[in-house]
XYZ file of C-alpha atoms in Angstrom:
338
model
C -6.797 28.016 -12.155
C -7.263 24.607 -10.500
C -4.637 23.554 -8.186
C -2.099 20.965 -9.547
C -0.143 18.102 -7.833
C 3.525 17.255 -8.207
C 2.851 15.775 -11.667
C 1.284 19.068 -12.866
C -2.195 17.444 -13.486
C -5.215 19.586 -12.548
C -7.336 17.673 -9.980
C -9.671 20.369 -8.864
C -9.664 19.635 -5.212
C -7.568 20.618 -2.132
C -4.198 19.108 -1.457
C -3.776 16.409 1.089
C -3.029 17.129 4.669
C 0.200 19.083 5.272
C 2.920 17.404 7.557
C 1.664 17.240 10.999
C -2.060 17.650 10.295
C -4.826 15.518 11.473
C -7.218 13.604 9.192
C -4.679 11.618 7.291
C -4.621 7.982 6.385
C -4.146 5.642 9.317
C -5.131 2.636 11.048
C -7.479 0.786 8.597
C -11.148 1.053 9.533
C -13.564 -1.978 9.348
C -15.622 -1.522 6.202
C -18.653 -3.092 7.953
C -18.741 -1.009 11.184
C -19.817 2.256 9.534
C -16.666 4.069 10.120
C -14.496 3.143 7.108
C -14.349 4.592 3.674
C -17.534 2.641 2.731
C -19.485 4.535 5.553
C -22.668 6.188 4.359
C -22.334 9.569 2.753
C -23.717 11.403 5.823
C -21.003 9.963 8.066
C -18.073 11.871 6.364
C -14.608 10.583 5.949
C -13.031 8.542 8.684
C -10.684 10.054 11.287
C -7.993 7.483 11.742
C -5.942 7.315 14.927
C -2.580 8.061 13.496
C -0.541 8.099 10.353
C 2.984 8.031 9.057
C 3.795 10.543 6.161
C 7.239 10.689 4.653
C 8.541 8.282 7.261
C 7.423 10.487 10.351
C 4.539 9.264 12.619
C 2.003 11.600 13.800
C -0.618 10.876 16.429
C -2.913 12.500 19.034
C -1.139 14.959 21.264
C 1.961 15.373 18.888
C 3.613 18.828 19.056
C 3.123 19.353 15.338
C -0.578 18.455 15.040
C -2.681 20.972 13.294
C -6.322 21.303 12.217
C -7.238 19.496 9.020
C -6.972 21.513 5.865
C -10.500 22.764 5.007
C -12.180 23.478 1.632
C -10.730 26.528 -0.029
C -13.138 29.413 0.182
C -11.380 32.538 -0.792
C -10.207 33.018 -4.301
C -11.917 29.802 -5.642
C -13.181 30.241 -9.199
C -16.993 30.216 -9.338
C -18.611 27.301 -10.853
C -20.544 27.980 -14.208
C -23.912 29.397 -13.528
C -23.312 30.321 -9.921
C -25.042 33.472 -8.548
C -22.342 36.163 -8.237
C -23.948 37.177 -4.817
C -24.179 33.625 -3.427
C -20.580 33.231 -2.446
C -18.394 30.369 -3.333
C -19.840 26.993 -4.352
C -19.736 24.372 -1.480
C -19.557 20.666 -1.586
C -21.951 20.246 1.355
C -25.111 19.723 -0.821
C -26.648 23.313 -0.290
C -27.869 23.307 -3.904
C -30.975 21.287 -4.540
C -30.220 17.956 -5.907
C -26.374 18.424 -5.726
C -24.308 15.309 -4.941
C -21.354 15.977 -2.515
C -17.954 15.496 -4.394
C -16.795 12.807 -1.973
C -19.891 10.726 -2.737
C -19.342 11.259 -6.477
C -15.684 10.173 -6.105
C -16.550 6.993 -4.246
C -19.371 6.134 -6.757
C -17.017 6.486 -9.645
C -14.279 4.459 -7.836
C -16.728 1.745 -6.982
C -17.880 1.484 -10.645
C -14.286 1.166 -11.825
C -13.527 -1.380 -9.287
C -16.818 -3.423 -10.013
C -15.942 -3.353 -13.757
C -12.471 -4.483 -13.181
C -13.321 -7.564 -11.111
C -16.432 -8.564 -12.919
C -16.191 -12.232 -14.027
C -12.684 -12.616 -12.599
C -11.557 -15.907 -11.121
C -10.473 -15.742 -7.356
C -6.743 -15.871 -8.177
C -7.231 -12.856 -10.528
C -8.947 -10.517 -8.095
C -5.778 -9.096 -6.338
C -4.243 -8.258 -9.685
C -7.463 -6.746 -11.033
C -7.678 -4.537 -7.953
C -4.161 -3.442 -8.322
C -4.902 -2.403 -11.935
C -8.012 -0.511 -10.615
C -5.862 1.421 -8.239
C -3.465 2.513 -10.949
C -6.528 3.590 -13.119
C -7.945 5.545 -10.330
C -4.969 7.255 -8.758
C -1.854 9.225 -9.951
C 0.432 6.205 -9.549
C 2.599 4.152 -11.884
C 2.176 0.755 -10.247
C 0.533 -1.248 -7.242
C 1.135 -4.315 -5.428
C -0.438 -6.343 -2.677
C 1.255 -8.487 -0.099
C 0.085 -10.641 2.856
C 1.746 -10.171 6.184
C 3.788 -13.295 7.267
C 6.185 -13.876 10.113
C 9.706 -12.793 8.866
C 8.748 -11.955 5.262
C 5.496 -10.734 3.426
C 4.000 -12.794 0.668
C 3.320 -10.992 -2.571
C 0.005 -11.873 -3.969
C -0.028 -9.768 -7.138
C 1.227 -6.567 -8.852
C 0.049 -4.311 -11.756
C 3.351 -4.550 -13.613
C 6.817 -6.243 -13.552
C 8.283 -3.103 -11.924
C 5.755 -3.086 -9.112
C 6.389 -6.802 -8.461
C 10.140 -5.982 -8.312
C 9.631 -3.279 -5.795
C 7.524 -5.503 -3.621
C 10.086 -8.281 -3.753
C 12.799 -5.833 -3.081
C 11.194 -4.768 0.195
C 10.577 -8.392 1.208
C 14.114 -9.344 0.414
C 15.637 -6.399 2.276
C 13.181 -6.661 5.128
C 12.848 -2.900 4.976
C 10.729 -0.283 3.217
C 7.265 1.468 3.537
C 5.524 -1.906 3.037
C 7.322 -3.421 6.006
C 6.691 -0.371 8.226
C 3.005 -0.286 7.416
C 2.526 -3.967 8.214
C 4.439 -3.762 11.401
C 2.524 -0.599 12.718
C -0.851 -1.311 11.220
C -1.004 2.206 9.901
C -0.594 3.982 6.488
C 3.065 4.882 5.735
C 3.798 7.476 3.003
C 7.228 7.982 1.670
C 6.535 11.227 -0.274
C 10.081 11.757 -1.645
C 12.601 8.942 -1.568
C 15.373 11.358 -2.461
C 14.819 13.561 0.486
C 16.922 13.090 3.776
C 13.919 12.143 5.766
C 12.743 9.286 3.591
C 16.234 8.231 2.298
C 17.613 8.056 5.842
C 14.701 5.837 7.090
C 14.944 3.303 4.187
C 18.459 4.063 2.746
C 18.870 0.971 0.647
C 15.274 0.654 -0.584
C 15.224 4.372 -1.404
C 18.273 4.059 -3.562
C 16.986 0.927 -5.378
C 13.419 2.450 -5.879
C 14.792 5.749 -7.225
C 17.149 3.858 -9.504
C 13.922 2.021 -10.964
C 12.243 5.449 -11.476
C 10.007 5.655 -8.385
C 10.190 8.649 -6.121
C 7.208 8.097 -3.763
C 5.492 4.990 -2.110
C 2.300 4.931 -0.219
C 1.582 1.658 1.832
C -1.984 1.157 2.987
C -2.657 -1.538 5.630
C -5.235 -4.114 4.832
C -7.397 -5.425 7.696
C -9.147 -3.685 10.605
C -8.518 -1.854 13.800
C -7.019 -4.894 15.545
C -5.367 -7.024 12.806
C -3.243 -6.088 9.800
C -3.315 -8.875 7.285
C -1.164 -7.278 4.538
C -0.577 -4.065 2.543
C -1.543 -2.402 -0.550
C 1.509 -0.476 -1.952
C 1.165 2.301 -4.483
C 4.251 3.444 -6.387
C 4.567 6.945 -8.001
C 7.243 8.345 -10.278
C 6.822 11.869 -8.985
C 7.362 12.927 -5.396
C 4.322 14.404 -3.508
C 1.519 13.719 -1.204
C -1.858 12.417 -2.141
C -4.706 14.870 -2.009
C -7.723 14.302 0.180
C -9.807 12.857 -2.685
C -7.021 10.604 -3.725
C -6.498 9.368 -0.172
C -10.309 8.589 0.040
C -10.104 6.603 -3.197
C -6.903 4.642 -1.985
C -8.713 3.837 1.258
C -11.757 2.551 -0.711
C -9.488 0.285 -2.859
C -7.778 -0.949 0.324
C -11.226 -1.696 1.865
C -12.346 -3.768 -1.126
C -8.923 -5.447 -1.223
C -9.383 -6.450 2.426
C -12.815 -7.756 1.800
C -11.647 -9.821 -1.252
C -8.677 -11.226 0.667
C -10.870 -12.470 3.407
C -13.306 -14.189 0.942
C -10.500 -15.914 -1.075
C -10.789 -19.583 -0.987
C -8.083 -21.636 0.724
C -7.624 -25.124 1.775
C -10.757 -27.438 1.569
C -12.842 -24.604 0.346
C -11.141 -24.741 -3.082
C -13.194 -27.209 -4.959
C -12.518 -30.968 -5.758
C -9.990 -32.835 -3.771
C -6.644 -32.881 -5.150
C -7.162 -29.627 -6.966
C -4.283 -27.059 -5.890
C -5.771 -24.204 -4.001
C -4.122 -21.074 -5.417
C -3.740 -19.276 -2.008
C -2.615 -22.497 -0.334
C -0.309 -23.167 -3.160
C 1.164 -19.735 -2.778
C 1.718 -20.356 0.953
C 3.317 -23.730 0.167
C 5.729 -21.957 -2.204
C 6.560 -19.390 0.586
C 7.196 -22.100 3.175
C 10.510 -22.694 1.375
C 11.802 -19.527 2.993
C 11.280 -21.201 6.482
C 12.675 -24.438 5.373
C 15.672 -22.707 3.916
C 16.204 -20.650 7.200
C 16.066 -23.967 9.135
C 18.715 -25.494 6.828
C 20.919 -22.308 7.209
C 20.513 -22.490 10.901
C 22.054 -26.015 10.804
C 24.764 -25.115 8.320
C 25.995 -22.026 10.168
C 25.127 -22.780 13.689
C 23.027 -19.618 14.056
C 19.442 -18.634 15.235
C 16.501 -18.045 13.017
C 16.962 -14.279 12.843
C 20.571 -14.550 11.836
C 19.830 -17.244 9.243
C 17.053 -15.175 7.683
C 19.514 -12.056 7.574
C 22.148 -14.212 5.848
C 19.527 -15.434 3.304
C 18.509 -11.775 2.521
C 22.057 -10.500 2.399
C 23.017 -13.231 -0.102
C 19.878 -12.536 -2.219
C 20.562 -8.695 -2.329
C 24.247 -9.122 -3.065
C 23.437 -11.360 -6.150
C 20.465 -9.333 -7.272
C 18.014 -12.038 -6.560
C 14.866 -12.445 -4.609
C 15.034 -14.092 -1.089
C 12.388 -16.596 -2.447
C 14.666 -17.568 -5.313
C 17.695 -18.110 -2.934
C 15.526 -20.185 -0.534
C 14.471 -22.371 -3.432
C 18.021 -23.214 -4.144
C 18.824 -23.812 -0.570
C 15.947 -26.265 -0.178
C 16.800 -28.138 -3.374
C 20.465 -28.263 -2.213
C 21.746 -25.973 -5.059
C 23.175 -23.485 -2.534
C 24.868 -24.216 0.771
C 25.907 -21.531 3.397
C 29.473 -22.197 4.665
C 30.718 -20.807 8.042
C 33.002 -17.935 7.818
């Protein structure tokens, strides 16, 4: 029988790295330097510097580091037509004309991504890539956010629930998305009902599970030195990504990074007077900082305290921080001293 993941679906490949193993998702690799997920097939999968899985960081020299999980040799069913005396089938291309499975996976993923974004306008590309991630991976939703001082800027999401979960992390200032952006490494919350993940992000974990989400995988967007945002994947069942699924997630994140870098902004957006979609988004998000400045004056506090008050008020009234900031800027909400 083929191995099954937490959802009970047969995937036919080895499970992802066990806790403490090397070879997991980590610092995002530059897709152009031959080391990332777009590297030539002969290069093999990248070996990132470090990773966070289930809210626990593992790096080089850690006491729980183990060798990566290798292909299963013993007990694996023979492929159809395999010579009984030849031993188990391998993915390394020993059979004439055989294409290694990692290459097949990336080719299929590239085809799905290309079909999804074909003919799309620049403003539609992040959403199309989120939809491609959901089509390729065992997840229920995806969202993409740009990193920003104080609060991430949500660009798009595959569904209303994914958008809500992204806004929730921005409003709380906490969650796998915030941790991945701050550290520049992939952060995996594999079971938000477990003590390990629930203790690390207690409020977000409670809110996410109430929305039917049990696992979140946050992939950094950028390169080895700069994290420009995150791709966040939401899953209804707990569990880790397999190695195959992790390679696909890294490919989607790589394409998302390239797309974000190529998105038009400012004067590159056509005729003068036309509202650039990315600049327009940034302008709308600037209301948060305007609101923070107004709250600082109203309460006589510093910027960090003002942002914390804004977030607390938004959470207490089941609203997003952006919505409350808009009310403050337009004088529909005023914060009073205690």
